[in-house]
Coordinates of C-alpha atoms and ligand atoms in Angstrom, one line a residue:
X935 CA 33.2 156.2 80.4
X936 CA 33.9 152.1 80.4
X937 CA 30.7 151.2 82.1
X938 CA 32.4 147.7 83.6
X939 CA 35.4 150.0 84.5
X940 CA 33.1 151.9 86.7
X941 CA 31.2 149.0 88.0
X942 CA 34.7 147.3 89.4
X943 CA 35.5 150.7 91.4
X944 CA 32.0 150.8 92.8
X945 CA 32.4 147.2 94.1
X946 CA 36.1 146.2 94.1
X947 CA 36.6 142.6 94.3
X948 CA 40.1 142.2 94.4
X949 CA 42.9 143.3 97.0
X950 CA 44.6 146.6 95.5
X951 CA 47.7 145.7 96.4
X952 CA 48.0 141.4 95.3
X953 CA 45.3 141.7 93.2
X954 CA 44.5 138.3 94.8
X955 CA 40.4 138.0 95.5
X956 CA 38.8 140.0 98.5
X957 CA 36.0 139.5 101.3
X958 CA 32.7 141.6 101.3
X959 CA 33.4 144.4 103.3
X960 CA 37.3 143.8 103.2
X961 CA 39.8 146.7 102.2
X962 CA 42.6 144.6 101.7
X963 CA 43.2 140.7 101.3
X964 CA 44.1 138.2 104.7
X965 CA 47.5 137.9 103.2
X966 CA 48.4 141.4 103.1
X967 CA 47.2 142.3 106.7
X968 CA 49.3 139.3 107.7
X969 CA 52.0 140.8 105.9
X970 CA 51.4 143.6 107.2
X971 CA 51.1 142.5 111.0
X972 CA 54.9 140.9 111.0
X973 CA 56.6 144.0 110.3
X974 CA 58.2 145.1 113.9
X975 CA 57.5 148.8 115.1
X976 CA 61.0 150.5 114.1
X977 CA 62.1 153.4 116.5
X978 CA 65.4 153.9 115.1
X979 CA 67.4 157.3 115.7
X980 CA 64.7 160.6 115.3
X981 CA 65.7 163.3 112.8
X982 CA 67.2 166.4 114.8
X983 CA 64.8 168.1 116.5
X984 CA 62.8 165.2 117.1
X985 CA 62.8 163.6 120.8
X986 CA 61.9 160.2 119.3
X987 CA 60.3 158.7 116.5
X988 CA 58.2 155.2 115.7
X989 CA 57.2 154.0 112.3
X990 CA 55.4 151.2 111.6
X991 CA 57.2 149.5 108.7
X992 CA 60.2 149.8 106.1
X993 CA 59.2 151.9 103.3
X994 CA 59.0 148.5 101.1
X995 CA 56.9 145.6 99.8
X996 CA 53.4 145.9 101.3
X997 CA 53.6 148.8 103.2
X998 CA 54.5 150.9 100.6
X999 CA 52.1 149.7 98.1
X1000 CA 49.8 150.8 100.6
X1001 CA 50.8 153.6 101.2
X1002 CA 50.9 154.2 97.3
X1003 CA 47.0 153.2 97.2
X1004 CA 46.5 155.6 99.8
X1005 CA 48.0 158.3 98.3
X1006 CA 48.7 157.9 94.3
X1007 CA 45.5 156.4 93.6
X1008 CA 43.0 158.0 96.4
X1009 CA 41.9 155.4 97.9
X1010 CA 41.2 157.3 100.7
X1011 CA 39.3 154.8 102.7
X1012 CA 42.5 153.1 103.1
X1013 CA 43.3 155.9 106.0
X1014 CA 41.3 154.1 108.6
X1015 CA 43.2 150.9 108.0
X1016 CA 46.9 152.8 107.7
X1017 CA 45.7 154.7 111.1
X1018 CA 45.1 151.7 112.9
X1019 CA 48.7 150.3 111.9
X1020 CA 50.2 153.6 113.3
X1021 CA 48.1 153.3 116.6
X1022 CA 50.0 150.2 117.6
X1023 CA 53.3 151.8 117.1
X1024 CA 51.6 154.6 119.8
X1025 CA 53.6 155.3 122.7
X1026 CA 50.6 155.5 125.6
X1027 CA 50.1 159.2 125.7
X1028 CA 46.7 160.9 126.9
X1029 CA 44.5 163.8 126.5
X1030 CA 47.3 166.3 127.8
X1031 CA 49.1 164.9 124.3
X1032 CA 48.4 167.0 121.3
X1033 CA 48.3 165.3 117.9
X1034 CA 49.2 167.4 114.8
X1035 CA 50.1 166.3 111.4
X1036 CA 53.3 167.9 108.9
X1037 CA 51.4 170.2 107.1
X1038 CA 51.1 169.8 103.4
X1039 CA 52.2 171.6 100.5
X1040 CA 49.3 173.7 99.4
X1041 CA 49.5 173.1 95.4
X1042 CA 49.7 169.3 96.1
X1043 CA 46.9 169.1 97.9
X1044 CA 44.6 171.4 95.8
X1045 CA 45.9 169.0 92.7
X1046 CA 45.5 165.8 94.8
X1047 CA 42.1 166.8 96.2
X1048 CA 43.2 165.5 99.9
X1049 CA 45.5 165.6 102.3
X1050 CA 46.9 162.3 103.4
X1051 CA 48.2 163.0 106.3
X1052 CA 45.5 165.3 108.2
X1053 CA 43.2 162.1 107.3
X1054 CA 45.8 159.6 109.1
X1055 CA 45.9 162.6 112.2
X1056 CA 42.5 162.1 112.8
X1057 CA 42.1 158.2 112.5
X1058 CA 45.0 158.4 115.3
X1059 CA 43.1 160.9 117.5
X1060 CA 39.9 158.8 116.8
X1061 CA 41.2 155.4 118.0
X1062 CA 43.3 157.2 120.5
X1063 CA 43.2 159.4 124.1
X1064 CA 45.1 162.0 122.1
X1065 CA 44.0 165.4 121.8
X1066 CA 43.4 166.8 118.3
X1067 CA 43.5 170.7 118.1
X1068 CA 41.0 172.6 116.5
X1069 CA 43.0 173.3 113.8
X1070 CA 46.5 172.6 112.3
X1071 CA 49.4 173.3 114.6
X1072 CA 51.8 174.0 111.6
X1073 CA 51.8 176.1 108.2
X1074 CA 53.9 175.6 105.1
X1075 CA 55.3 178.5 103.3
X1076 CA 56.4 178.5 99.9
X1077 CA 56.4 175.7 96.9
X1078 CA 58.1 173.3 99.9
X1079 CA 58.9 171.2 97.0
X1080 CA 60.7 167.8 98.6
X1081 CA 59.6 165.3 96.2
X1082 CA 61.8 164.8 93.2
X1083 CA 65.1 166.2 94.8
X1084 CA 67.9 163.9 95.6
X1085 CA 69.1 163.1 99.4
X1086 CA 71.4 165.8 99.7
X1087 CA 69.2 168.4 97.9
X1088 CA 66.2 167.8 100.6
X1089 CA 68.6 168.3 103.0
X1090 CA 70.5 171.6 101.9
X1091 CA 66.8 173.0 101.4
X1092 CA 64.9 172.2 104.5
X1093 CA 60.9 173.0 103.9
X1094 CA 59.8 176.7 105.3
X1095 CA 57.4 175.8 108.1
X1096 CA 55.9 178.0 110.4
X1097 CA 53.9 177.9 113.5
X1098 CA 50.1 178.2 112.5
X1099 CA 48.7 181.4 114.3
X1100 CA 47.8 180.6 117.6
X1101 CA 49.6 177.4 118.0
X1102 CA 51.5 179.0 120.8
X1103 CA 48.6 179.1 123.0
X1104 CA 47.0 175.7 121.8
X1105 CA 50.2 173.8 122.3
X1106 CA 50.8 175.9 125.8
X1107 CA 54.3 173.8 126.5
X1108 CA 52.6 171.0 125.8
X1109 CA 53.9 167.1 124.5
X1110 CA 52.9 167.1 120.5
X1111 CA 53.1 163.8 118.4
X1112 CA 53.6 164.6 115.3
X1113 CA 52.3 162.6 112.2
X1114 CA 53.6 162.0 108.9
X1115 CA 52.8 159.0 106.4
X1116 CA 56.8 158.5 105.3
X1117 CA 59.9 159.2 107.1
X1118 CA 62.7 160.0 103.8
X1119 CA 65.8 161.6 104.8
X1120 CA 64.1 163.7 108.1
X1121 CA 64.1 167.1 106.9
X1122 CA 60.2 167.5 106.9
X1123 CA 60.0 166.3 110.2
X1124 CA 62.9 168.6 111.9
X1125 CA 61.4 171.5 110.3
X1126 CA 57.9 171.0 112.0
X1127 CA 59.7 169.8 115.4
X1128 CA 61.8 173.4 115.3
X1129 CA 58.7 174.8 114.3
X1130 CA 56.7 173.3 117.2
X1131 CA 59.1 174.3 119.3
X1132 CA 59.1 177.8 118.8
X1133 CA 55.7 177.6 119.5
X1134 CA 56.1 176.5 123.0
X1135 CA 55.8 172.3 122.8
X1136 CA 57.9 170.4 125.3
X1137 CA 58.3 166.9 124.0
X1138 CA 58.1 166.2 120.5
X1139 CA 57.5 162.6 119.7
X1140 CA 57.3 161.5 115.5
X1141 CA 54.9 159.1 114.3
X1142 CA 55.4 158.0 110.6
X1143 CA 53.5 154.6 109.0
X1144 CA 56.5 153.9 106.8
X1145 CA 60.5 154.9 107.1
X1146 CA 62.6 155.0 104.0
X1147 CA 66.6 153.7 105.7
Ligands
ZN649 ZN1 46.5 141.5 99.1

């Protein structure tokens, strides 16, 4: 291995997304987090199923290099900072709330090594009065393979997802956010909400950092 390669990733001294020079300590440059701070919260029209949603950004420019950091190239330290984004576009909600992420494709996240979004779910419940269950709300059957198909193809084949054994009596009728890192065309999100709903949740309220339109 490229000894100075290795030395770079230990200390990183440049913003992963500009590449423009970085602070001791910093994750991301000043003029990215001011980028990122003028993006409005978006609560456009939930996905069916869905009571309402908020995302923080368009799924474009900073955010979704960002997001691409976070995911594509593990930089999983990242999910604090992404979390804290997604807290401001929180609706108030306290400890009666329940706080449960879309649940991941199994393969990906064995080839990926993490799961993105249960690490965003608990940096929400952490900076939040939210309540995080002791364990995932939601189970995905199958391949649940979204990425790669087209628009209409996500749609006609809706991801099988399942309430996770005993989420009827952790949910016990009540509100559940629920957390994904990208809002695409919906169809993740309104299979968890039907999903959630079977279970027993009243109020289902989304919660995505980015939203593709
Ligand atoms: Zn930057």
């Amino acid at each position: 291995m490229n000894a100075g390669r290795l030395a770079r990733w230990a200390v990183p001294s440049s913003c992963p997304l500009c590449r423009s020079s970085l602070g001791p300590d910093a994750l991301i440059c000043g003029g990215c987090v001011r980028e990122l701070n003028r993006s409005q919260v978006l609560r456009g029209d939930p996905p069916e199923g869905v009571d309402r949603i908020s995302s923080c950004a368009d799924h474009d420019g900073t955010a979704r290099d960002l997001l691409a950091a976070f995911k594509f190239r593990r930089m999983t330290g990242l999910s604090g900072l992404i979390a804290g984004f997604m807290l401001d576009a929180l609706d108030t909600a306290g400890p009666e709330t329940l706080i449960t992420g879309v649940p991941p494709a199994r393969l990906r996240t064995w080839i990926r090594g993490f799961d993105p979004v249960a690490l965003l779910v608990a940096g929400i419940a952490d900076g939040s009065d939210v309540s995080l269950p002791v364990k995932p709300l939601l189970r995905r059957h199958g391949a649940g393979r979204q990425r790669g198909q087209d628009r209409a193809g996500r749609l006609a084949r809706p991801p099988d997802i399942r309430p996770a054994k005993d989420s009827g009596r952790l949910i016990g009728g009540r509100e559940v956010i629920l957390v994904d890192d990208v809002m695409t065309t919906g169809a993740t999100l309104s299979a968890s909400a039907a999903a959630l709903r079977l279970a027993g949740a009243g109020t289902v309220s989304a919660l995505t950092f980015t939203r593709r339109l």
